[in-house]
PDB file of C-alpha atoms in Angstrom:
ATOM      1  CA  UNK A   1      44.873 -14.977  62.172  1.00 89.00           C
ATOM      2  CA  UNK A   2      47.122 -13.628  64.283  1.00 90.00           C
ATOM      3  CA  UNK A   3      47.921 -16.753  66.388  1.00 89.00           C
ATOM      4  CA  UNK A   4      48.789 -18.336  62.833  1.00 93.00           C
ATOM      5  CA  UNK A   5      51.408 -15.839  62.229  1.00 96.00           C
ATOM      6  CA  UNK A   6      52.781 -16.033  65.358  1.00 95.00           C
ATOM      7  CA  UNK A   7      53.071 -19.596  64.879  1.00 95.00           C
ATOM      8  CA  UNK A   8      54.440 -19.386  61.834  1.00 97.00           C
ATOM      9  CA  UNK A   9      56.738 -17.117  62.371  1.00 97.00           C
ATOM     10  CA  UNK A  10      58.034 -19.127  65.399  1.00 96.00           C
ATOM     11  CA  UNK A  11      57.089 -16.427  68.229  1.00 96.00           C
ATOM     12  CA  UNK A  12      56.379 -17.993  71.229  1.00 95.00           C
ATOM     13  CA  UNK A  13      52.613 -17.046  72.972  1.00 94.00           C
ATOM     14  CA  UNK A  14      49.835 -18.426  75.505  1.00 95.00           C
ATOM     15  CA  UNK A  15      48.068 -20.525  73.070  1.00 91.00           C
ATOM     16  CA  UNK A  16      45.253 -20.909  75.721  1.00 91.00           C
ATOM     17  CA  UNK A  17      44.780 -16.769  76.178  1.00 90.00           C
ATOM     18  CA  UNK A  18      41.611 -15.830  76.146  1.00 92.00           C
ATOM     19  CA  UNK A  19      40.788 -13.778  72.790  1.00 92.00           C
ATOM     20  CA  UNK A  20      37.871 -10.861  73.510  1.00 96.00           C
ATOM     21  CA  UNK A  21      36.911  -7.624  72.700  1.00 98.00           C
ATOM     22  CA  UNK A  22      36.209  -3.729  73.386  1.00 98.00           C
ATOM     23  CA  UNK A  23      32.815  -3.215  73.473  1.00 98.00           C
ATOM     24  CA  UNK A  24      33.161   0.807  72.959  1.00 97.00           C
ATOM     25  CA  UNK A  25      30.293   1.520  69.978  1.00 97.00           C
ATOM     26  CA  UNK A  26      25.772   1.156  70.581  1.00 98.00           C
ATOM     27  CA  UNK A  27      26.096  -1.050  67.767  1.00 98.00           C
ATOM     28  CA  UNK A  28      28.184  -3.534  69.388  1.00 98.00           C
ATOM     29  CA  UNK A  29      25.657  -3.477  72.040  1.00 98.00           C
ATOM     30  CA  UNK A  30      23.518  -4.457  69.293  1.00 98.00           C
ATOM     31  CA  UNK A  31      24.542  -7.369  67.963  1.00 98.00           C
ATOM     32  CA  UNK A  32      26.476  -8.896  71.540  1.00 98.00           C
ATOM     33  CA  UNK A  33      24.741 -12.049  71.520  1.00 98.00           C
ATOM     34  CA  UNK A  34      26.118 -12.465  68.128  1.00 98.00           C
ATOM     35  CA  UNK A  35      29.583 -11.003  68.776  1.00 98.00           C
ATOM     36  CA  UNK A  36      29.693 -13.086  72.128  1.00 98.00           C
ATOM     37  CA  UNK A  37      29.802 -16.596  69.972  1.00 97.00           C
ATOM     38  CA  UNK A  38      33.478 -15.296  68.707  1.00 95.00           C
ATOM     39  CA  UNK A  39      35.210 -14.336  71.918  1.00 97.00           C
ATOM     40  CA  UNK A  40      35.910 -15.343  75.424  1.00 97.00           C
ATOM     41  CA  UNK A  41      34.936 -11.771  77.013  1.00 98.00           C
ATOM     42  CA  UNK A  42      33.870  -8.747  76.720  1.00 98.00           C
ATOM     43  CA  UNK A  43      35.391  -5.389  77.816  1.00 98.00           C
ATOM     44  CA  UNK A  44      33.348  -2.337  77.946  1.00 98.00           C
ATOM     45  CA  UNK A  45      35.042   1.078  77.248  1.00 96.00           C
ATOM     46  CA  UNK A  46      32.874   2.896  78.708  1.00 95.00           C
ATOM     47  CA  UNK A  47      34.469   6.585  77.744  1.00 93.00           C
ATOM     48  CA  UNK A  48      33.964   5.861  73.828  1.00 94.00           C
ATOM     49  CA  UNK A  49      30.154   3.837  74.382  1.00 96.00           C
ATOM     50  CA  UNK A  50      29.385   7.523  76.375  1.00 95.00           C
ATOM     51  CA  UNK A  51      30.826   9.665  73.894  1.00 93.00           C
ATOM     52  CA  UNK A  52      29.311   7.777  71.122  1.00 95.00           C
ATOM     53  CA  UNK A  53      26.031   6.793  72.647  1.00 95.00           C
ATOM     54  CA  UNK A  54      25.446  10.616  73.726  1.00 94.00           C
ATOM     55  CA  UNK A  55      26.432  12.164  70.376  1.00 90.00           C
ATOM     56  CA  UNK A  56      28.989  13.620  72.377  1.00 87.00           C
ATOM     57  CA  UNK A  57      32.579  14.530  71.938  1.00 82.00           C
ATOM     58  CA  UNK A  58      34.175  14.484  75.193  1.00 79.00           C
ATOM     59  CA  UNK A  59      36.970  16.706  73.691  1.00 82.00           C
ATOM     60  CA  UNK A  60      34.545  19.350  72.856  1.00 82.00           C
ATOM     61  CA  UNK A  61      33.937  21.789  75.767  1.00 80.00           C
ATOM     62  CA  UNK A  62      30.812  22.691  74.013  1.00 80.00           C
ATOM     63  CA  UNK A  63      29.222  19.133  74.468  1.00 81.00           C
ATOM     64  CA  UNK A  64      31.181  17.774  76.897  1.00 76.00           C
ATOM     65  CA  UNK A  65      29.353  17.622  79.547  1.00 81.00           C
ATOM     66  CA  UNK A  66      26.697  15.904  77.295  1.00 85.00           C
ATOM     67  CA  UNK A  67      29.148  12.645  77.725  1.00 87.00           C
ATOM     68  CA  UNK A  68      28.388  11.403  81.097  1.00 93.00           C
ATOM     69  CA  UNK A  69      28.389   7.825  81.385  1.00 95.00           C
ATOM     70  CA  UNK A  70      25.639   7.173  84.445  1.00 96.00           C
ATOM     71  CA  UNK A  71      23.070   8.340  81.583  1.00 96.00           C
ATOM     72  CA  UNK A  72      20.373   5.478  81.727  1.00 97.00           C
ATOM     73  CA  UNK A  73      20.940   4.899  78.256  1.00 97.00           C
ATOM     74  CA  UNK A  74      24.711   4.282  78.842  1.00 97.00           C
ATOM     75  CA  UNK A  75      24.062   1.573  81.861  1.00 98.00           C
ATOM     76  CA  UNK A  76      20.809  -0.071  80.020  1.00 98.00           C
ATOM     77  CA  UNK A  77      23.497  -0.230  77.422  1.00 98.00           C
ATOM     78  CA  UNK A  78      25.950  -1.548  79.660  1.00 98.00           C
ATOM     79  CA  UNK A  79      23.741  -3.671  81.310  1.00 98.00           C
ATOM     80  CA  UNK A  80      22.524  -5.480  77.837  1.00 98.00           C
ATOM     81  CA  UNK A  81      25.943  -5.782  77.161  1.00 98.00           C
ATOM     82  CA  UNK A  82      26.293  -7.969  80.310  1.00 98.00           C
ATOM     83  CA  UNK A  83      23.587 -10.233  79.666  1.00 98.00           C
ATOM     84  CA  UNK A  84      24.408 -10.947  76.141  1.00 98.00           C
ATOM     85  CA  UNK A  85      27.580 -12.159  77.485  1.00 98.00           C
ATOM     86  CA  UNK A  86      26.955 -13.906  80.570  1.00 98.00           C
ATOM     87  CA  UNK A  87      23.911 -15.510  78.333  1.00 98.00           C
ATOM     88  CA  UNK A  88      26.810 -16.787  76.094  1.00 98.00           C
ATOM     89  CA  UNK A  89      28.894 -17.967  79.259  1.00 98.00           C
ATOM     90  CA  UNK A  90      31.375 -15.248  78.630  1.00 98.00           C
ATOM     91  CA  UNK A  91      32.907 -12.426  81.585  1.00 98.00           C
ATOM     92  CA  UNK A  92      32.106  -9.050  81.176  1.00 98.00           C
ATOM     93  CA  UNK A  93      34.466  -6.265  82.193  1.00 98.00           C
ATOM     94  CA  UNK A  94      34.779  -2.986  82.491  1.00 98.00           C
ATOM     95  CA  UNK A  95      37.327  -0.377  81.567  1.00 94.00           C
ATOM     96  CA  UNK A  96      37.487   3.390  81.357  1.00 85.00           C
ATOM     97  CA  UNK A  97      36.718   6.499  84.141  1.00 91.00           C
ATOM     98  CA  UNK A  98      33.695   4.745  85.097  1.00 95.00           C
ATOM     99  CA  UNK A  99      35.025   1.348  86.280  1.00 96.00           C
ATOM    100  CA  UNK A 100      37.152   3.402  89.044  1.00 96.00           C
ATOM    101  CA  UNK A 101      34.262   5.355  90.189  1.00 96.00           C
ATOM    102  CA  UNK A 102      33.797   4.355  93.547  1.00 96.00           C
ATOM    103  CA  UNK A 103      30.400   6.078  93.694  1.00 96.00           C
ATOM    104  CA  UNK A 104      29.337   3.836  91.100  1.00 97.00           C
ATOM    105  CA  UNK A 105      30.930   1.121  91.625  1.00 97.00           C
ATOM    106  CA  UNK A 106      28.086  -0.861  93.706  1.00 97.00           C
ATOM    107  CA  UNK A 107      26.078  -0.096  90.777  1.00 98.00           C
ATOM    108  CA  UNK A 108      28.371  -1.701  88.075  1.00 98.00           C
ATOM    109  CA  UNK A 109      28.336  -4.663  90.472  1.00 97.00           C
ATOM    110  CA  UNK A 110      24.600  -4.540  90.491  1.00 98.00           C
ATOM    111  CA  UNK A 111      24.390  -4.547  86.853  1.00 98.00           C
ATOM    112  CA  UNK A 112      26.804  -7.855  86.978  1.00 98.00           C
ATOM    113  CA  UNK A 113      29.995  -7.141  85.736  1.00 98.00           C
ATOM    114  CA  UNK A 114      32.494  -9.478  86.217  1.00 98.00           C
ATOM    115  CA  UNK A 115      35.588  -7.271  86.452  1.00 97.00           C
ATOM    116  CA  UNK A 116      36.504  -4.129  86.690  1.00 97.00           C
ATOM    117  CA  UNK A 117      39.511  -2.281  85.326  1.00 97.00           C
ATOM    118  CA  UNK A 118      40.900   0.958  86.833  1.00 96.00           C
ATOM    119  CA  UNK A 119      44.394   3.074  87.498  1.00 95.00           C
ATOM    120  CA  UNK A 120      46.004   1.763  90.783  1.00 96.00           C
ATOM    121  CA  UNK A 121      45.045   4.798  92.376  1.00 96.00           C
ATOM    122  CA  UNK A 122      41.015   4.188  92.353  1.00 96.00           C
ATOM    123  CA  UNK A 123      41.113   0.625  93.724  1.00 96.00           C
ATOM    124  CA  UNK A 124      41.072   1.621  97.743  1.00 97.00           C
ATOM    125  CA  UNK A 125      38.087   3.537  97.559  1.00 96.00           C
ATOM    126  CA  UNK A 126      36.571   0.979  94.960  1.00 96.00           C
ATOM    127  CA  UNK A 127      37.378  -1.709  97.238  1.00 96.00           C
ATOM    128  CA  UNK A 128      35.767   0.671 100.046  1.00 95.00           C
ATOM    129  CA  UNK A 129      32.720   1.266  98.218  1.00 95.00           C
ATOM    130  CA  UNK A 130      31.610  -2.343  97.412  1.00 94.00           C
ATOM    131  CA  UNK A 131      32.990  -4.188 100.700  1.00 94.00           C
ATOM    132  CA  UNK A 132      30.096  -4.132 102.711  1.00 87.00           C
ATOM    133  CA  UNK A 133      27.644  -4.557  99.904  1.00 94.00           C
ATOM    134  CA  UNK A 134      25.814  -7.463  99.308  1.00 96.00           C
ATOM    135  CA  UNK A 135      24.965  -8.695  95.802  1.00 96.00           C
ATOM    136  CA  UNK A 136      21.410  -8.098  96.499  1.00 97.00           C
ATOM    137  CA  UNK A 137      21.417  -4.666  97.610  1.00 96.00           C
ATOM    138  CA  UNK A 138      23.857  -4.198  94.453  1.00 97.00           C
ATOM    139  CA  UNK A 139      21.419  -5.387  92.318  1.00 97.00           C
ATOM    140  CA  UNK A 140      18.032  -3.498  93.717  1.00 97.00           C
ATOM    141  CA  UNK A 141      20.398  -0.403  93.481  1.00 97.00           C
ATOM    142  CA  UNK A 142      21.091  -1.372  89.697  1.00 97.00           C
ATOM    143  CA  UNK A 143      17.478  -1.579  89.305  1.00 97.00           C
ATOM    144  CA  UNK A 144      16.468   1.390  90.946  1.00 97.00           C
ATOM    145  CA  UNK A 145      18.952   3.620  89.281  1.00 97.00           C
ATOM    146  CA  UNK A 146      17.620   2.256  85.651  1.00 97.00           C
ATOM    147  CA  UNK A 147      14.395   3.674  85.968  1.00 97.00           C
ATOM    148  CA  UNK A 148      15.667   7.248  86.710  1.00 97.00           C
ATOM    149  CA  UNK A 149      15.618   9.962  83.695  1.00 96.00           C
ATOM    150  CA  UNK A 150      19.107  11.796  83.572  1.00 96.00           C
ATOM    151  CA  UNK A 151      22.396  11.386  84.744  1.00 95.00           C
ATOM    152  CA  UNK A 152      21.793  14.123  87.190  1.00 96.00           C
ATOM    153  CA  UNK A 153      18.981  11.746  88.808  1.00 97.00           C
ATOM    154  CA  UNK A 154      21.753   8.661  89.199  1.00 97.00           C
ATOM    155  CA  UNK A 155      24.609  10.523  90.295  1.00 95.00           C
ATOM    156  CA  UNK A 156      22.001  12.342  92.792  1.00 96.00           C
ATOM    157  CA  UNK A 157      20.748   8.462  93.730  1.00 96.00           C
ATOM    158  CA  UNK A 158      24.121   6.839  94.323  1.00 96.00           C
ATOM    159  CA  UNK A 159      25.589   9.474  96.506  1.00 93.00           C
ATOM    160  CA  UNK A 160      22.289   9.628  98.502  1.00 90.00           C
ATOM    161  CA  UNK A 161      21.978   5.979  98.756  1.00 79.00           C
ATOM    162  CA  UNK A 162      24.937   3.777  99.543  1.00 59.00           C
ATOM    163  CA  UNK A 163      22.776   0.608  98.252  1.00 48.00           C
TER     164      UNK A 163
END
């Protein structure tokens, strides 16, 4: 809809951009497969899927700390979200505080995003942290860290175990 009003109203644009969108909500996660046959990718926000997956306002001082976002339910969440769109031949990325963790960053690897998207500042020590990782040991860290119970457990696992 909006390419036809840019067209008719004579405003030049990429007509071959890639349309996708924010992933942010669990029940977005729920139906990807189905949202992946409209779009060309994915982006995952992860600060709203934490806040709304944990029932947590991150604004709230009271609950806050309630919103972390290496909760296993967050990354199985994030991890779904990745296989409903690389099952529909569609990237996955990632934006929000997580994507320029550098601590996690081997893990989001592991769980097979595509791209991540992060404040200039974060990408040295991202590009630190997964340089001398291989996909494999990526992945085995993805799946060790979705068995663990708490966020507590994963943030103790990745910066105890570089992979």
């Amino acid at each position: 809809e909006v390419k036809e009003a840019l067209r008719s109203e004579k405003i030049p644009f990429d007509e071959k951009m890639d349309v996708g969108i924010m992933i942010e909500v669990p029940s977005a996660v729920a139906i990807a497969d189905i949202l992946a046959k409209e779009v060309e990718f994915f982006s995952i926000g992860t600060n709203d899927l934490t806040q709304y997956t944990m029932a947590a306002d991150r604004g709230n001082s009271n609950v806050a700390q309630l919103a972390n976002a290496l909760n296993p339910a967050v990354l199985r969440l994030i991890q779904q979200t990745v296989e409903a769109g690389h099952d529909a031949g569609i990237w996955v990325g990632m934006c929000g505080e997580l994507a320029g963790n550098a601590a996690a960053a081997p893990l989001l690897i592991g769980l097979g995003l595509d791209e991540l998207s992060m404040s200039a500042p974060s990408i040295p020590a991202v590009k630190d942290a997964i340089r001398d990782v291989s996909m494999a040991e990526a992945q085995k860290l993805a799946e060790t860290v979705l068995t663990l119970d708490s966020a507590e457990a994963v943030g103790n696992h990745l910066a105890n175990n570089s992979a």
